[in-house]
């Protein structure tokens, strides 16, 4: 079922993240966000993507991911409005 698929993708994404596989991390967490962009976990998934580019010499990519994170999950976003309070 869909929940089992999400759980398996999430586990794999975290394993890739711990292994330093930035592109695989971005791909899988991005897919999880696409599957349910309003999920409470979507914020954390995007955080993992942002963190994967921290301190690896890809400042432009890191800053681009931060801007996207703020845009998608900041105070003006649909996600924030659905989950505030």
PDB file of N, CA, C and O in Angstrom:
ATOM      1  N   UNK A   1       0.841  -1.188   0.000  1.00  0.00           N
ATOM      2  CA  UNK A   1       0.000   0.000   0.000  1.00  0.00           C
ATOM      3  C   UNK A   1       0.880   1.243   0.000  1.00  0.00           C
ATOM      4  O   UNK A   1       2.086   1.174   0.198  1.00  0.00           O
ATOM      5  N   UNK A   2       0.256   2.407  -0.161  1.00  0.00           N
ATOM      6  CA  UNK A   2       0.996   3.669  -0.273  1.00  0.00           C
ATOM      7  C   UNK A   2       1.799   4.001   0.978  1.00  0.00           C
ATOM      8  O   UNK A   2       2.895   4.550   0.880  1.00  0.00           O
ATOM      9  N   UNK A   3       1.251   3.694   2.152  1.00  0.00           N
ATOM     10  CA  UNK A   3       1.983   3.979   3.389  1.00  0.00           C
ATOM     11  C   UNK A   3       3.266   3.167   3.477  1.00  0.00           C
ATOM     12  O   UNK A   3       4.299   3.674   3.925  1.00  0.00           O
ATOM     13  N   UNK A   4       3.207   1.923   3.057  1.00  0.00           N
ATOM     14  CA  UNK A   4       4.406   1.079   3.078  1.00  0.00           C
ATOM     15  C   UNK A   4       5.461   1.601   2.110  1.00  0.00           C
ATOM     16  O   UNK A   4       6.650   1.592   2.417  1.00  0.00           O
ATOM     17  N   UNK A   5       5.014   2.069   0.953  1.00  0.00           N
ATOM     18  CA  UNK A   5       5.944   2.636  -0.037  1.00  0.00           C
ATOM     19  C   UNK A   5       6.601   3.885   0.536  1.00  0.00           C
ATOM     20  O   UNK A   5       7.817   4.060   0.448  1.00  0.00           O
ATOM     21  N   UNK A   6       5.807   4.763   1.148  1.00  0.00           N
ATOM     22  CA  UNK A   6       6.352   5.993   1.740  1.00  0.00           C
ATOM     23  C   UNK A   6       7.375   5.665   2.829  1.00  0.00           C
ATOM     24  O   UNK A   6       8.435   6.284   2.895  1.00  0.00           O
ATOM     25  N   UNK A   7       7.041   4.712   3.688  1.00  0.00           N
ATOM     26  CA  UNK A   7       7.957   4.344   4.771  1.00  0.00           C
ATOM     27  C   UNK A   7       9.267   3.788   4.220  1.00  0.00           C
ATOM     28  O   UNK A   7      10.343   4.104   4.727  1.00  0.00           O
ATOM     29  N   UNK A   8       9.180   2.959   3.195  1.00  0.00           N
ATOM     30  CA  UNK A   8      10.383   2.390   2.588  1.00  0.00           C
ATOM     31  C   UNK A   8      11.227   3.468   1.921  1.00  0.00           C
ATOM     32  O   UNK A   8      12.459   3.490   2.069  1.00  0.00           O
ATOM     33  N   UNK A   9      10.585   4.390   1.196  1.00  0.00           N
ATOM     34  CA  UNK A   9      11.315   5.495   0.564  1.00  0.00           C
ATOM     35  C   UNK A   9      11.958   6.399   1.606  1.00  0.00           C
ATOM     36  O   UNK A   9      13.091   6.851   1.433  1.00  0.00           O
ATOM     37  N   UNK A  10      11.241   6.656   2.688  1.00  0.00           N
ATOM     38  CA  UNK A  10      11.787   7.495   3.751  1.00  0.00           C
ATOM     39  C   UNK A  10      13.026   6.845   4.380  1.00  0.00           C
ATOM     40  O   UNK A  10      14.054   7.499   4.573  1.00  0.00           O
ATOM     41  N   UNK A  11      12.937   5.574   4.685  1.00  0.00           N
ATOM     42  CA  UNK A  11      14.075   4.863   5.259  1.00  0.00           C
ATOM     43  C   UNK A  11      15.275   4.894   4.321  1.00  0.00           C
ATOM     44  O   UNK A  11      16.407   5.182   4.739  1.00  0.00           O
ATOM     45  N   UNK A  12      15.044   4.639   3.059  1.00  0.00           N
ATOM     46  CA  UNK A  12      16.117   4.661   2.070  1.00  0.00           C
ATOM     47  C   UNK A  12      16.709   6.066   1.937  1.00  0.00           C
ATOM     48  O   UNK A  12      17.928   6.232   1.865  1.00  0.00           O
ATOM     49  N   UNK A  13      15.864   7.081   1.941  1.00  0.00           N
ATOM     50  CA  UNK A  13      16.339   8.463   1.835  1.00  0.00           C
ATOM     51  C   UNK A  13      17.237   8.819   3.016  1.00  0.00           C
ATOM     52  O   UNK A  13      18.301   9.429   2.839  1.00  0.00           O
ATOM     53  N   UNK A  14      16.849   8.434   4.221  1.00  0.00           N
ATOM     54  CA  UNK A  14      17.682   8.716   5.395  1.00  0.00           C
ATOM     55  C   UNK A  14      19.003   7.944   5.331  1.00  0.00           C
ATOM     56  O   UNK A  14      20.042   8.468   5.718  1.00  0.00           O
ATOM     57  N   UNK A  15      18.968   6.742   4.817  1.00  0.00           N
ATOM     58  CA  UNK A  15      20.223   5.975   4.669  1.00  0.00           C
ATOM     59  C   UNK A  15      21.163   6.649   3.665  1.00  0.00           C
ATOM     60  O   UNK A  15      22.356   6.756   3.901  1.00  0.00           O
ATOM     61  N   UNK A  16      20.597   7.098   2.550  1.00  0.00           N
ATOM     62  CA  UNK A  16      21.413   7.827   1.573  1.00  0.00           C
ATOM     63  C   UNK A  16      21.965   9.116   2.184  1.00  0.00           C
ATOM     64  O   UNK A  16      23.111   9.481   1.944  1.00  0.00           O
ATOM     65  N   UNK A  17      21.141   9.790   2.967  1.00  0.00           N
ATOM     66  CA  UNK A  17      21.574  11.022   3.614  1.00  0.00           C
ATOM     67  C   UNK A  17      22.756  10.760   4.548  1.00  0.00           C
ATOM     68  O   UNK A  17      23.753  11.477   4.513  1.00  0.00           O
ATOM     69  N   UNK A  18      22.651   9.728   5.357  1.00  0.00           N
ATOM     70  CA  UNK A  18      23.734   9.388   6.283  1.00  0.00           C
ATOM     71  C   UNK A  18      25.006   8.976   5.549  1.00  0.00           C
ATOM     72  O   UNK A  18      26.107   9.168   6.053  1.00  0.00           O
ATOM     73  N   UNK A  19      24.855   8.425   4.349  1.00  0.00           N
ATOM     74  CA  UNK A  19      26.003   7.983   3.562  1.00  0.00           C
ATOM     75  C   UNK A  19      26.605   9.112   2.726  1.00  0.00           C
ATOM     76  O   UNK A  19      27.596   8.908   2.025  1.00  0.00           O
ATOM     77  N   UNK A  20      25.986  10.298   2.787  1.00  0.00           N
ATOM     78  CA  UNK A  20      26.508  11.439   2.037  1.00  0.00           C
ATOM     79  C   UNK A  20      26.176  11.422   0.560  1.00  0.00           C
ATOM     80  O   UNK A  20      26.800  12.130  -0.234  1.00  0.00           O
ATOM     81  N   UNK A  21      25.186  10.671   0.169  1.00  0.00           N
ATOM     82  CA  UNK A  21      24.752  10.586  -1.231  1.00  0.00           C
ATOM     83  C   UNK A  21      23.745  11.706  -1.505  1.00  0.00           C
ATOM     84  O   UNK A  21      22.534  11.504  -1.466  1.00  0.00           O
ATOM     85  N   UNK A  22      24.280  12.911  -1.781  1.00  0.00           N
ATOM     86  CA  UNK A  22      23.429  14.098  -1.899  1.00  0.00           C
ATOM     87  C   UNK A  22      22.360  13.988  -2.980  1.00  0.00           C
ATOM     88  O   UNK A  22      21.206  14.334  -2.748  1.00  0.00           O
ATOM     89  N   UNK A  23      22.731  13.559  -4.161  1.00  0.00           N
ATOM     90  CA  UNK A  23      21.742  13.530  -5.248  1.00  0.00           C
ATOM     91  C   UNK A  23      20.649  12.495  -4.982  1.00  0.00           C
ATOM     92  O   UNK A  23      19.469  12.749  -5.253  1.00  0.00           O
ATOM     93  N   UNK A  24      21.027  11.343  -4.449  1.00  0.00           N
ATOM     94  CA  UNK A  24      20.018  10.333  -4.112  1.00  0.00           C
ATOM     95  C   UNK A  24      19.130  10.832  -2.978  1.00  0.00           C
ATOM     96  O   UNK A  24      17.910  10.618  -2.989  1.00  0.00           O
ATOM     97  N   UNK A  25      19.742  11.522  -2.014  1.00  0.00           N
ATOM     98  CA  UNK A  25      18.981  12.109  -0.908  1.00  0.00           C
ATOM     99  C   UNK A  25      17.958  13.098  -1.446  1.00  0.00           C
ATOM    100  O   UNK A  25      16.778  13.053  -1.089  1.00  0.00           O
ATOM    101  N   UNK A  26      18.421  13.987  -2.323  1.00  0.00           N
ATOM    102  CA  UNK A  26      17.540  15.005  -2.898  1.00  0.00           C
ATOM    103  C   UNK A  26      16.414  14.361  -3.715  1.00  0.00           C
ATOM    104  O   UNK A  26      15.258  14.754  -3.612  1.00  0.00           O
ATOM    105  N   UNK A  27      16.762  13.372  -4.494  1.00  0.00           N
ATOM    106  CA  UNK A  27      15.776  12.699  -5.326  1.00  0.00           C
ATOM    107  C   UNK A  27      14.687  12.025  -4.482  1.00  0.00           C
ATOM    108  O   UNK A  27      13.491  12.222  -4.728  1.00  0.00           O
ATOM    109  N   UNK A  28      15.092  11.252  -3.479  1.00  0.00           N
ATOM    110  CA  UNK A  28      14.102  10.503  -2.698  1.00  0.00           C
ATOM    111  C   UNK A  28      13.275  11.404  -1.785  1.00  0.00           C
ATOM    112  O   UNK A  28      12.050  11.262  -1.719  1.00  0.00           O
ATOM    113  N   UNK A  29      13.929  12.331  -1.087  1.00  0.00           N
ATOM    114  CA  UNK A  29      13.142  13.234  -0.247  1.00  0.00           C
ATOM    115  C   UNK A  29      12.253  14.126  -1.116  1.00  0.00           C
ATOM    116  O   UNK A  29      11.117  14.427  -0.745  1.00  0.00           O
ATOM    117  N   UNK A  30      12.753  14.529  -2.265  1.00  0.00           N
ATOM    118  CA  UNK A  30      11.938  15.309  -3.194  1.00  0.00           C
ATOM    119  C   UNK A  30      10.714  14.528  -3.648  1.00  0.00           C
ATOM    120  O   UNK A  30       9.611  15.072  -3.757  1.00  0.00           O
ATOM    121  N   UNK A  31      10.905  13.257  -3.905  1.00  0.00           N
ATOM    122  CA  UNK A  31       9.779  12.403  -4.317  1.00  0.00           C
ATOM    123  C   UNK A  31       8.751  12.276  -3.199  1.00  0.00           C
ATOM    124  O   UNK A  31       7.546  12.306  -3.433  1.00  0.00           O
ATOM    125  N   UNK A  32       9.244  12.127  -1.967  1.00  0.00           N
ATOM    126  CA  UNK A  32       8.324  12.051  -0.826  1.00  0.00           C
ATOM    127  C   UNK A  32       7.518  13.339  -0.687  1.00  0.00           C
ATOM    128  O   UNK A  32       6.321  13.294  -0.391  1.00  0.00           O
ATOM    129  N   UNK A  33       8.153  14.472  -0.916  1.00  0.00           N
ATOM    130  CA  UNK A  33       7.440  15.755  -0.867  1.00  0.00           C
ATOM    131  C   UNK A  33       6.397  15.810  -1.983  1.00  0.00           C
ATOM    132  O   UNK A  33       5.260  16.227  -1.765  1.00  0.00           O
ATOM    133  N   UNK A  34       6.773  15.367  -3.178  1.00  0.00           N
ATOM    134  CA  UNK A  34       5.821  15.341  -4.300  1.00  0.00           C
ATOM    135  C   UNK A  34       4.618  14.462  -3.999  1.00  0.00           C
ATOM    136  O   UNK A  34       3.489  14.786  -4.390  1.00  0.00           O
ATOM    137  N   UNK A  35       4.848  13.345  -3.320  1.00  0.00           N
ATOM    138  CA  UNK A  35       3.768  12.410  -3.009  1.00  0.00           C
ATOM    139  C   UNK A  35       2.734  13.034  -2.069  1.00  0.00           C
ATOM    140  O   UNK A  35       1.547  12.722  -2.157  1.00  0.00           O
ATOM    141  N   UNK A  36       3.203  13.914  -1.154  1.00  0.00           N
ATOM    142  CA  UNK A  36       2.283  14.572  -0.219  1.00  0.00           C
ATOM    143  C   UNK A  36       2.941  15.840   0.306  1.00  0.00           C
ATOM    144  O   UNK A  36       3.546  15.845   1.374  1.00  0.00           O
ATOM    145  N   UNK A  37       2.809  16.906  -0.464  1.00  0.00           N
ATOM    146  CA  UNK A  37       3.479  18.167  -0.121  1.00  0.00           C
ATOM    147  C   UNK A  37       2.900  18.821   1.132  1.00  0.00           C
ATOM    148  O   UNK A  37       3.526  19.705   1.707  1.00  0.00           O
ATOM    149  N   UNK A  38       1.722  18.391   1.572  1.00  0.00           N
ATOM    150  CA  UNK A  38       1.113  18.961   2.767  1.00  0.00           C
ATOM    151  C   UNK A  38       1.324  18.096   4.010  1.00  0.00           C
ATOM    152  O   UNK A  38       0.835  18.429   5.089  1.00  0.00           O
ATOM    153  N   UNK A  39       2.076  17.029   3.872  1.00  0.00           N
ATOM    154  CA  UNK A  39       2.378  16.164   5.007  1.00  0.00           C
ATOM    155  C   UNK A  39       3.163  16.925   6.061  1.00  0.00           C
ATOM    156  O   UNK A  39       4.027  17.737   5.728  1.00  0.00           O
ATOM    157  N   UNK A  40       2.910  16.666   7.345  1.00  0.00           N
ATOM    158  CA  UNK A  40       3.728  17.290   8.382  1.00  0.00           C
ATOM    159  C   UNK A  40       5.220  16.967   8.221  1.00  0.00           C
ATOM    160  O   UNK A  40       6.067  17.769   8.592  1.00  0.00           O
ATOM    161  N   UNK A  41       5.549  15.834   7.641  1.00  0.00           N
ATOM    162  CA  UNK A  41       6.938  15.434   7.445  1.00  0.00           C
ATOM    163  C   UNK A  41       7.611  16.153   6.278  1.00  0.00           C
ATOM    164  O   UNK A  41       8.828  16.132   6.169  1.00  0.00           O
ATOM    165  N   UNK A  42       6.853  16.782   5.410  1.00  0.00           N
ATOM    166  CA  UNK A  42       7.428  17.425   4.224  1.00  0.00           C
ATOM    167  C   UNK A  42       8.466  18.475   4.607  1.00  0.00           C
ATOM    168  O   UNK A  42       9.504  18.607   3.953  1.00  0.00           O
ATOM    169  N   UNK A  43       8.215  19.225   5.673  1.00  0.00           N
ATOM    170  CA  UNK A  43       9.165  20.223   6.159  1.00  0.00           C
ATOM    171  C   UNK A  43      10.496  19.562   6.496  1.00  0.00           C
ATOM    172  O   UNK A  43      11.562  20.040   6.102  1.00  0.00           O
ATOM    173  N   UNK A  44      10.442  18.454   7.219  1.00  0.00           N
ATOM    174  CA  UNK A  44      11.662  17.738   7.612  1.00  0.00           C
ATOM    175  C   UNK A  44      12.369  17.131   6.411  1.00  0.00           C
ATOM    176  O   UNK A  44      13.603  17.099   6.372  1.00  0.00           O
ATOM    177  N   UNK A  45      11.609  16.667   5.437  1.00  0.00           N
ATOM    178  CA  UNK A  45      12.226  16.116   4.232  1.00  0.00           C
ATOM    179  C   UNK A  45      13.030  17.197   3.506  1.00  0.00           C
ATOM    180  O   UNK A  45      14.153  16.968   3.064  1.00  0.00           O
ATOM    181  N   UNK A  46      12.435  18.382   3.389  1.00  0.00           N
ATOM    182  CA  UNK A  46      13.145  19.480   2.722  1.00  0.00           C
ATOM    183  C   UNK A  46      14.370  19.886   3.536  1.00  0.00           C
ATOM    184  O   UNK A  46      15.425  20.199   2.980  1.00  0.00           O
ATOM    185  N   UNK A  47      14.251  19.856   4.847  1.00  0.00           N
ATOM    186  CA  UNK A  47      15.388  20.151   5.722  1.00  0.00           C
ATOM    187  C   UNK A  47      16.546  19.190   5.433  1.00  0.00           C
ATOM    188  O   UNK A  47      17.702  19.606   5.385  1.00  0.00           O
ATOM    189  N   UNK A  48      16.240  17.937   5.248  1.00  0.00           N
ATOM    190  CA  UNK A  48      17.277  16.948   4.943  1.00  0.00           C
ATOM    191  C   UNK A  48      17.970  17.274   3.618  1.00  0.00           C
ATOM    192  O   UNK A  48      19.184  17.109   3.486  1.00  0.00           O
ATOM    193  N   UNK A  49      17.193  17.720   2.650  1.00  0.00           N
ATOM    194  CA  UNK A  49      17.785  18.107   1.361  1.00  0.00           C
ATOM    195  C   UNK A  49      18.724  19.293   1.560  1.00  0.00           C
ATOM    196  O   UNK A  49      19.862  19.283   1.073  1.00  0.00           O
ATOM    197  N   UNK A  50      18.261  20.302   2.290  1.00  0.00           N
ATOM    198  CA  UNK A  50      19.092  21.483   2.551  1.00  0.00           C
ATOM    199  C   UNK A  50      20.371  21.073   3.271  1.00  0.00           C
ATOM    200  O   UNK A  50      21.474  21.469   2.873  1.00  0.00           O
ATOM    201  N   UNK A  51      20.247  20.271   4.306  1.00  0.00           N
ATOM    202  CA  UNK A  51      21.412  19.849   5.087  1.00  0.00           C
ATOM    203  C   UNK A  51      22.419  19.054   4.259  1.00  0.00           C
ATOM    204  O   UNK A  51      23.617  19.109   4.526  1.00  0.00           O
ATOM    205  N   UNK A  52      21.942  18.358   3.259  1.00  0.00           N
ATOM    206  CA  UNK A  52      22.854  17.534   2.453  1.00  0.00           C
ATOM    207  C   UNK A  52      23.848  18.386   1.664  1.00  0.00           C
ATOM    208  O   UNK A  52      24.887  17.886   1.238  1.00  0.00           O
ATOM    209  N   UNK A  53      23.543  19.668   1.499  1.00  0.00           N
ATOM    210  CA  UNK A  53      24.433  20.561   0.751  1.00  0.00           C
ATOM    211  C   UNK A  53      25.255  21.475   1.663  1.00  0.00           C
ATOM    212  O   UNK A  53      26.067  22.256   1.185  1.00  0.00           O
ATOM    213  N   UNK A  54      25.074  21.363   2.956  1.00  0.00           N
ATOM    214  CA  UNK A  54      25.817  22.184   3.914  1.00  0.00           C
ATOM    215  C   UNK A  54      27.256  21.680   4.028  1.00  0.00           C
ATOM    216  O   UNK A  54      27.495  20.479   4.133  1.00  0.00           O
ATOM    217  N   UNK A  55      28.201  22.569   3.981  1.00  0.00           N
ATOM    218  CA  UNK A  55      29.623  22.259   4.201  1.00  0.00           C
ATOM    219  C   UNK A  55      30.219  21.268   3.207  1.00  0.00           C
ATOM    220  O   UNK A  55      31.099  20.483   3.557  1.00  0.00           O
ATOM    221  N   UNK A  56      29.745  21.273   1.983  1.00  0.00           N
ATOM    222  CA  UNK A  56      30.333  20.385   0.975  1.00  0.00           C
ATOM    223  C   UNK A  56      30.866  21.163  -0.221  1.00  0.00           C
ATOM    224  O   UNK A  56      31.131  20.590  -1.266  1.00  0.00           O
ATOM    225  N   UNK A  57      31.016  22.472  -0.043  1.00  0.00           N
ATOM    226  CA  UNK A  57      31.586  23.278  -1.111  1.00  0.00           C
ATOM    227  C   UNK A  57      30.631  23.599  -2.243  1.00  0.00           C
ATOM    228  O   UNK A  57      31.066  23.950  -3.330  1.00  0.00           O
ATOM    229  N   UNK A  58      29.341  23.467  -2.001  1.00  0.00           N
ATOM    230  CA  UNK A  58      28.340  23.786  -3.021  1.00  0.00           C
ATOM    231  C   UNK A  58      27.426  24.892  -2.488  1.00  0.00           C
ATOM    232  O   UNK A  58      26.225  24.726  -2.349  1.00  0.00           O
ATOM    233  N   UNK A  59      28.045  26.044  -2.214  1.00  0.00           N
ATOM    234  CA  UNK A  59      27.326  27.145  -1.589  1.00  0.00           C
ATOM    235  C   UNK A  59      26.127  27.612  -2.405  1.00  0.00           C
ATOM    236  O   UNK A  59      25.057  27.865  -1.858  1.00  0.00           O
ATOM    237  N   UNK A  60      26.276  27.707  -3.719  1.00  0.00           N
ATOM    238  CA  UNK A  60      25.158  28.158  -4.562  1.00  0.00           C
ATOM    239  C   UNK A  60      23.977  27.196  -4.465  1.00  0.00           C
ATOM    240  O   UNK A  60      22.826  27.612  -4.370  1.00  0.00           O
ATOM    241  N   UNK A  61      24.258  25.911  -4.517  1.00  0.00           N
ATOM    242  CA  UNK A  61      23.203  24.905  -4.423  1.00  0.00           C
ATOM    243  C   UNK A  61      22.551  24.952  -3.040  1.00  0.00           C
ATOM    244  O   UNK A  61      21.330  24.886  -2.908  1.00  0.00           O
ATOM    245  N   UNK A  62      23.378  25.091  -2.007  1.00  0.00           N
ATOM    246  CA  UNK A  62      22.880  25.187  -0.641  1.00  0.00           C
ATOM    247  C   UNK A  62      21.936  26.383  -0.491  1.00  0.00           C
ATOM    248  O   UNK A  62      20.827  26.257   0.032  1.00  0.00           O
ATOM    249  N   UNK A  63      22.375  27.549  -0.969  1.00  0.00           N
ATOM    250  CA  UNK A  63      21.548  28.749  -0.867  1.00  0.00           C
ATOM    251  C   UNK A  63      20.260  28.627  -1.678  1.00  0.00           C
ATOM    252  O   UNK A  63      19.191  29.074  -1.239  1.00  0.00           O
ATOM    253  N   UNK A  64      20.346  28.000  -2.839  1.00  0.00           N
ATOM    254  CA  UNK A  64      19.146  27.784  -3.655  1.00  0.00           C
ATOM    255  C   UNK A  64      18.153  26.879  -2.929  1.00  0.00           C
ATOM    256  O   UNK A  64      16.937  27.124  -2.949  1.00  0.00           O
ATOM    257  N   UNK A  65      18.664  25.841  -2.269  1.00  0.00           N
ATOM    258  CA  UNK A  65      17.787  24.927  -1.527  1.00  0.00           C
ATOM    259  C   UNK A  65      17.140  25.644  -0.340  1.00  0.00           C
ATOM    260  O   UNK A  65      15.966  25.417  -0.043  1.00  0.00           O
ATOM    261  N   UNK A  66      17.902  26.505   0.330  1.00  0.00           N
ATOM    262  CA  UNK A  66      17.337  27.258   1.456  1.00  0.00           C
ATOM    263  C   UNK A  66      16.210  28.171   0.964  1.00  0.00           C
ATOM    264  O   UNK A  66      15.142  28.235   1.586  1.00  0.00           O
ATOM    265  N   UNK A  67      16.445  28.871  -0.131  1.00  0.00           N
ATOM    266  CA  UNK A  67      15.407  29.760  -0.673  1.00  0.00           C
ATOM    267  C   UNK A  67      14.140  28.974  -1.016  1.00  0.00           C
ATOM    268  O   UNK A  67      13.022  29.413  -0.746  1.00  0.00           O
ATOM    269  N   UNK A  68      14.331  27.818  -1.625  1.00  0.00           N
ATOM    270  CA  UNK A  68      13.178  26.979  -1.979  1.00  0.00           C
ATOM    271  C   UNK A  68      12.461  26.495  -0.724  1.00  0.00           C
ATOM    272  O   UNK A  68      11.231  26.460  -0.666  1.00  0.00           O
ATOM    273  N   UNK A  69      13.226  26.118   0.294  1.00  0.00           N
ATOM    274  CA  UNK A  69      12.661  25.654   1.563  1.00  0.00           C
ATOM    275  C   UNK A  69      11.791  26.739   2.193  1.00  0.00           C
ATOM    276  O   UNK A  69      10.655  26.485   2.600  1.00  0.00           O
ATOM    277  N   UNK A  70      12.301  27.955   2.262  1.00  0.00           N
ATOM    278  CA  UNK A  70      11.556  29.072   2.838  1.00  0.00           C
ATOM    279  C   UNK A  70      10.303  29.347   2.009  1.00  0.00           C
ATOM    280  O   UNK A  70       9.211  29.578   2.556  1.00  0.00           O
ATOM    281  N   UNK A  71      10.437  29.294   0.696  1.00  0.00           N
ATOM    282  CA  UNK A  71       9.295  29.545  -0.181  1.00  0.00           C
ATOM    283  C   UNK A  71       8.199  28.498   0.008  1.00  0.00           C
ATOM    284  O   UNK A  71       7.014  28.830   0.088  1.00  0.00           O
ATOM    285  N   UNK A  72       8.589  27.233   0.099  1.00  0.00           N
ATOM    286  CA  UNK A  72       7.617  26.143   0.185  1.00  0.00           C
ATOM    287  C   UNK A  72       7.045  25.933   1.578  1.00  0.00           C
ATOM    288  O   UNK A  72       5.932  25.425   1.717  1.00  0.00           O
ATOM    289  N   UNK A  73       7.823  26.321   2.620  1.00  0.00           N
ATOM    290  CA  UNK A  73       7.408  25.988   3.984  1.00  0.00           C
ATOM    291  C   UNK A  73       7.413  27.179   4.950  1.00  0.00           C
ATOM    292  O   UNK A  73       7.146  27.013   6.127  1.00  0.00           O
ATOM    293  N   UNK A  74       7.705  28.370   4.453  1.00  0.00           N
ATOM    294  CA  UNK A  74       7.746  29.564   5.294  1.00  0.00           C
ATOM    295  C   UNK A  74       6.360  30.051   5.671  1.00  0.00           C
ATOM    296  O   UNK A  74       5.339  29.487   5.254  1.00  0.00           O
ATOM    297  N   UNK A  75       6.293  31.138   6.451  1.00  0.00           N
ATOM    298  CA  UNK A  75       5.021  31.645   6.986  1.00  0.00           C
ATOM    299  C   UNK A  75       3.957  31.986   5.947  1.00  0.00           C
ATOM    300  O   UNK A  75       2.776  31.982   6.264  1.00  0.00           O
ATOM    301  N   UNK A  76       4.352  32.262   4.720  1.00  0.00           N
ATOM    302  CA  UNK A  76       3.375  32.605   3.684  1.00  0.00           C
ATOM    303  C   UNK A  76       2.911  31.393   2.867  1.00  0.00           C
ATOM    304  O   UNK A  76       2.058  31.522   1.999  1.00  0.00           O
ATOM    305  N   UNK A  77       3.455  30.227   3.160  1.00  0.00           N
ATOM    306  CA  UNK A  77       3.162  29.042   2.339  1.00  0.00           C
ATOM    307  C   UNK A  77       1.872  28.346   2.766  1.00  0.00           C
ATOM    308  O   UNK A  77       1.405  28.484   3.895  1.00  0.00           O
ATOM    309  N   UNK A  78       1.317  27.583   1.840  1.00  0.00           N
ATOM    310  CA  UNK A  78       0.143  26.769   2.142  1.00  0.00           C
ATOM    311  C   UNK A  78       0.463  25.769   3.234  1.00  0.00           C
ATOM    312  O   UNK A  78      -0.351  25.518   4.110  1.00  0.00           O
ATOM    313  N   UNK A  79       1.651  25.178   3.167  1.00  0.00           N
ATOM    314  CA  UNK A  79       2.063  24.175   4.161  1.00  0.00           C
ATOM    315  C   UNK A  79       2.031  24.787   5.562  1.00  0.00           C
ATOM    316  O   UNK A  79       1.464  24.217   6.476  1.00  0.00           O
ATOM    317  N   UNK A  80       2.624  25.956   5.703  1.00  0.00           N
ATOM    318  CA  UNK A  80       2.668  26.616   7.018  1.00  0.00           C
ATOM    319  C   UNK A  80       1.266  26.923   7.514  1.00  0.00           C
ATOM    320  O   UNK A  80       0.950  26.683   8.701  1.00  0.00           O
ATOM    321  N   UNK A  81       0.429  27.463   6.648  1.00  0.00           N
ATOM    322  CA  UNK A  81      -0.933  27.818   7.043  1.00  0.00           C
ATOM    323  C   UNK A  81      -1.704  26.585   7.518  1.00  0.00           C
ATOM    324  O   UNK A  81      -2.497  26.666   8.455  1.00  0.00           O
ATOM    325  N   UNK A  82      -1.453  25.445   6.901  1.00  0.00           N
ATOM    326  CA  UNK A  82      -2.150  24.214   7.270  1.00  0.00           C
ATOM    327  C   UNK A  82      -1.645  23.628   8.594  1.00  0.00           C
ATOM    328  O   UNK A  82      -2.378  22.899   9.266  1.00  0.00           O
ATOM    329  N   UNK A  83      -0.409  23.959   8.965  1.00  0.00           N
ATOM    330  CA  UNK A  83       0.203  23.321  10.140  1.00  0.00           C
ATOM    331  C   UNK A  83       0.517  24.258  11.288  1.00  0.00           C
ATOM    332  O   UNK A  83       1.067  23.822  12.293  1.00  0.00           O
ATOM    333  N   UNK A  84       0.196  25.527  11.159  1.00  0.00           N
ATOM    334  CA  UNK A  84       0.516  26.446  12.259  1.00  0.00           C
ATOM    335  C   UNK A  84      -0.390  26.187  13.456  1.00  0.00           C
ATOM    336  O   UNK A  84      -1.494  25.690  13.325  1.00  0.00           O
ATOM    337  N   UNK A  85       0.133  26.541  14.607  1.00  0.00           N
ATOM    338  CA  UNK A  85      -0.635  26.420  15.835  1.00  0.00           C
ATOM    339  C   UNK A  85      -0.793  25.036  16.266  1.00  0.00           C
ATOM    340  O   UNK A  85      -1.268  24.504  17.113  1.00  0.00           O
TER     341      UNK A  85
END
